[in-house]
PDB file of C-alpha atoms in Angstrom:
ATOM      1  CA  MET A 613      -1.059  -8.768  -6.592  1.00 85.00           C
ATOM      2  CA  ALA A 614      -3.109  -5.957  -4.821  1.00 89.00           C
ATOM      3  CA  GLN A 615      -5.365  -3.590  -6.931  1.00 88.00           C
ATOM      4  CA  LEU A 616      -5.957   0.082  -6.594  1.00 88.00           C
ATOM      5  CA  VAL A 617      -9.623   0.648  -7.673  1.00 88.00           C
ATOM      6  CA  ARG A 618     -11.689   3.951  -7.529  1.00 87.00           C
ATOM      7  CA  ILE A 619     -15.321   3.143  -6.914  1.00 87.00           C
ATOM      8  CA  ALA A 620     -17.730   6.131  -6.387  1.00 86.00           C
ATOM      9  CA  ALA A 621     -15.968   8.451  -3.783  1.00 92.00           C
ATOM     10  CA  SER A 622     -13.635   6.202  -2.466  1.00 93.00           C
ATOM     11  CA  LEU A 623     -10.361   4.549  -3.120  1.00 92.00           C
ATOM     12  CA  GLU A 624     -10.215   0.997  -2.376  1.00 92.00           C
ATOM     13  CA  VAL A 625      -7.109  -1.663  -1.914  1.00 94.00           C
ATOM     14  CA  HIS A 626      -8.303  -4.938  -3.198  1.00 93.00           C
ATOM     15  CA  LEU A 627      -6.153  -7.761  -1.535  1.00 95.00           C
ATOM     16  CA  SER A 628      -5.780 -11.344  -2.717  1.00 94.00           C
ATOM     17  CA  ARG A 629      -6.531 -13.958  -0.078  1.00 95.00           C
ATOM     18  CA  TRP A 630      -2.618 -14.661   0.317  1.00 95.00           C
ATOM     19  CA  GLU A 631      -1.957 -10.815   0.727  1.00 94.00           C
ATOM     20  CA  LYS A 632      -4.669 -10.739   3.698  1.00 95.00           C
ATOM     21  CA  LEU A 633      -2.837 -13.459   5.416  1.00 94.00           C
ATOM     22  CA  GLY A 634       0.435 -12.064   4.916  1.00 94.00           C
ATOM     23  CA  ALA A 635      -0.349  -8.470   5.634  1.00 93.00           C
ATOM     24  CA  VAL A 636      -2.628  -9.674   8.595  1.00 95.00           C
ATOM     25  CA  HIS A 637      -5.100  -7.039   7.347  1.00 95.00           C
ATOM     26  CA  GLY A 638      -8.081  -6.942   4.881  1.00 95.00           C
ATOM     27  CA  ASN A 639      -8.878  -4.921   2.017  1.00 96.00           C
ATOM     28  CA  LEU A 640      -8.885  -0.893   2.381  1.00 96.00           C
ATOM     29  CA  VAL A 641     -11.823   1.511   1.681  1.00 96.00           C
ATOM     30  CA  ILE A 642     -10.369   5.303   1.993  1.00 96.00           C
ATOM     31  CA  PRO A 643     -12.761   8.092   1.411  1.00 96.00           C
ATOM     32  CA  GLU A 644     -11.570  10.076  -1.556  1.00 94.00           C
ATOM     33  CA  SER A 645     -11.622  13.374   0.684  1.00 96.00           C
ATOM     34  CA  HIS A 646      -8.941  11.625   2.615  1.00 97.00           C
ATOM     35  CA  VAL A 647      -6.415  11.186  -0.428  1.00 95.00           C
ATOM     36  CA  LEU A 648      -3.897  13.964  -0.602  1.00 96.00           C
ATOM     37  CA  ALA A 649      -1.906  12.762  -3.471  1.00 95.00           C
ATOM     38  CA  VAL A 650      -1.352   9.626  -5.530  1.00 91.00           C
ATOM     39  CA  GLU A 651       2.183   9.351  -6.938  1.00 93.00           C
ATOM     40  CA  TYR A 652       3.479   6.667  -9.629  1.00 92.00           C
ATOM     41  CA  VAL A 653       7.235   5.559  -8.894  1.00 94.00           C
ATOM     42  CA  GLU A 654       9.545   3.260 -10.645  1.00 93.00           C
ATOM     43  CA  ASP A 655      10.970   1.832  -7.626  1.00 94.00           C
ATOM     44  CA  LEU A 656       8.625   1.547  -4.758  1.00 95.00           C
ATOM     45  CA  TRP A 657      10.944  -0.658  -2.476  1.00 96.00           C
ATOM     46  CA  ILE A 658      13.053   2.545  -1.858  1.00 96.00           C
ATOM     47  CA  HIS A 659      10.182   4.507  -0.481  1.00 96.00           C
ATOM     48  CA  LEU A 660       9.548   1.996   2.329  1.00 96.00           C
ATOM     49  CA  ARG A 661      10.322   3.295   5.951  1.00 95.00           C
ATOM     50  CA  GLY A 662       9.894   2.109   9.275  1.00 92.00           C
ATOM     51  CA  VAL A 663       9.734  -1.253  10.714  1.00 92.00           C
ATOM     52  CA  ARG A 664       7.262  -4.178   9.794  1.00 90.00           C
ATOM     53  CA  ALA A 665       4.614  -4.913  12.561  1.00 90.00           C
ATOM     54  CA  PRO A 666       2.521  -6.874  11.590  1.00 93.00           C
ATOM     55  CA  GLY A 667       2.916  -8.467   8.319  1.00 92.00           C
ATOM     56  CA  THR A 668       5.203 -10.314   6.153  1.00 94.00           C
ATOM     57  CA  GLY A 669       8.707  -9.152   4.895  1.00 91.00           C
ATOM     58  CA  PHE A 670      11.692 -10.594   3.196  1.00 91.00           C
ATOM     59  CA  PRO A 671      14.394  -7.952   2.530  1.00 90.00           C
ATOM     60  CA  GLY A 672      14.486  -6.720  -1.295  1.00 90.00           C
ATOM     61  CA  LYS A 673      11.575  -9.272  -2.144  1.00 95.00           C
ATOM     62  CA  ILE A 674       8.269  -8.652  -0.138  1.00 96.00           C
ATOM     63  CA  MET A 675       6.652  -6.147   2.202  1.00 96.00           C
ATOM     64  CA  LEU A 676       3.242  -6.914   3.113  1.00 96.00           C
ATOM     65  CA  GLY A 677       1.338  -5.191   6.165  1.00 96.00           C
ATOM     66  CA  THR A 678       2.041  -2.253   8.530  1.00 96.00           C
ATOM     67  CA  THR A 679       5.033  -0.374   8.830  1.00 96.00           C
ATOM     68  CA  ARG A 680       5.610   1.645  11.783  1.00 96.00           C
ATOM     69  CA  PHE A 681       7.803   4.652  12.374  1.00 94.00           C
ATOM     70  CA  ARG A 682       8.134   7.295  14.653  1.00 92.00           C
ATOM     71  CA  GLY A 683       4.986   9.529  14.326  1.00 89.00           C
ATOM     72  CA  GLY A 684       2.954   7.052  12.245  1.00 94.00           C
ATOM     73  CA  LYS A 685       2.490   3.974  10.021  1.00 96.00           C
ATOM     74  CA  ASP A 686       2.290   3.228   6.490  1.00 97.00           C
ATOM     75  CA  PHE A 687       0.420   0.166   4.686  1.00 97.00           C
ATOM     76  CA  CYS A 688       2.449  -1.936   2.247  1.00 97.00           C
ATOM     77  CA  ALA A 689       1.785  -4.269  -0.571  1.00 96.00           C
ATOM     78  CA  VAL A 690       5.147  -4.014  -2.006  1.00 96.00           C
ATOM     79  CA  TYR A 691       7.194  -6.512  -4.217  1.00 95.00           C
ATOM     80  CA  LYS A 692      10.919  -6.391  -5.145  1.00 94.00           C
ATOM     81  CA  HIS A 693      11.564  -3.380  -6.806  1.00 93.00           C
ATOM     82  CA  ARG A 694       8.980  -2.751  -9.052  1.00 94.00           C
ATOM     83  CA  PRO A 695       7.016   0.201  -9.680  1.00 93.00           C
ATOM     84  CA  GLY A 696       3.933   1.031  -8.027  1.00 94.00           C
ATOM     85  CA  TYR A 697       1.715   3.695  -6.415  1.00 95.00           C
ATOM     86  CA  ILE A 698       2.354   5.986  -3.250  1.00 96.00           C
ATOM     87  CA  VAL A 699      -1.135   7.361  -1.804  1.00 96.00           C
ATOM     88  CA  ASN A 700      -0.656  10.054   0.662  1.00 97.00           C
ATOM     89  CA  LEU A 701      -3.458  10.315   3.172  1.00 97.00           C
ATOM     90  CA  VAL A 702      -4.898  12.544   5.962  1.00 97.00           C
ATOM     91  CA  ASP A 703      -7.205  11.425   8.849  1.00 95.00           C
ATOM     92  CA  GLU A 704      -6.704   7.908   8.394  1.00 96.00           C
ATOM     93  CA  GLU A 705      -5.139   5.159  10.241  1.00 95.00           C
ATOM     94  CA  PHE A 706      -2.145   5.216   7.829  1.00 97.00           C
ATOM     95  CA  GLN A 707      -0.278   7.997   6.582  1.00 97.00           C
ATOM     96  CA  ARG A 708       0.456   6.358   3.244  1.00 97.00           C
ATOM     97  CA  LEU A 709      -0.372   3.158   1.121  1.00 97.00           C
ATOM     98  CA  LEU A 710       2.529   1.964  -0.902  1.00 97.00           C
ATOM     99  CA  ILE A 711       1.055  -0.584  -3.687  1.00 96.00           C
ATOM    100  CA  THR A 712       2.756  -2.635  -6.131  1.00 94.00           C
ATOM    101  CA  THR A 713       0.065  -3.195  -8.655  1.00 82.00           C
ATOM    102  CA  SER A 714      -0.429  -4.232 -12.134  1.00 63.00           C
ATOM    103  CA  CYS A 715      -4.269  -3.340 -11.939  1.00 58.00           C
ATOM    104  CA  VAL A 716      -5.353   0.335 -11.714  1.00 59.00           C
ATOM    105  CA  ASP A 717      -8.446   1.949 -12.293  1.00 57.00           C
ATOM    106  CA  LEU A 718      -7.877   5.747 -10.918  1.00 56.00           C
ATOM    107  CA  GLU A 719     -10.234   7.363 -13.463  1.00 48.00           C
TER     108      GLU A 719
END
């Protein structure tokens, strides 16, 4: 399962080998100055938007990779209707990160 970790002045998303394969993407490193807000939500699935491309998805079960919508794209590592974090970004490839995770170090 993906991990959100704050290291120095950045927020990192660490993906497992299988998540990298399914997401067609590697780990992400976001400068802290590009993070607008981090929000914890009980059901991350309902916050998905757009169409998956590229990545792996199965409705209601898994969404790994990029979702594209009019005006931008999000990076997702979302599993079922579990809780997780929405990270709003500025000046980045993605507008948001949606990450289901059991390991978080945001201190």
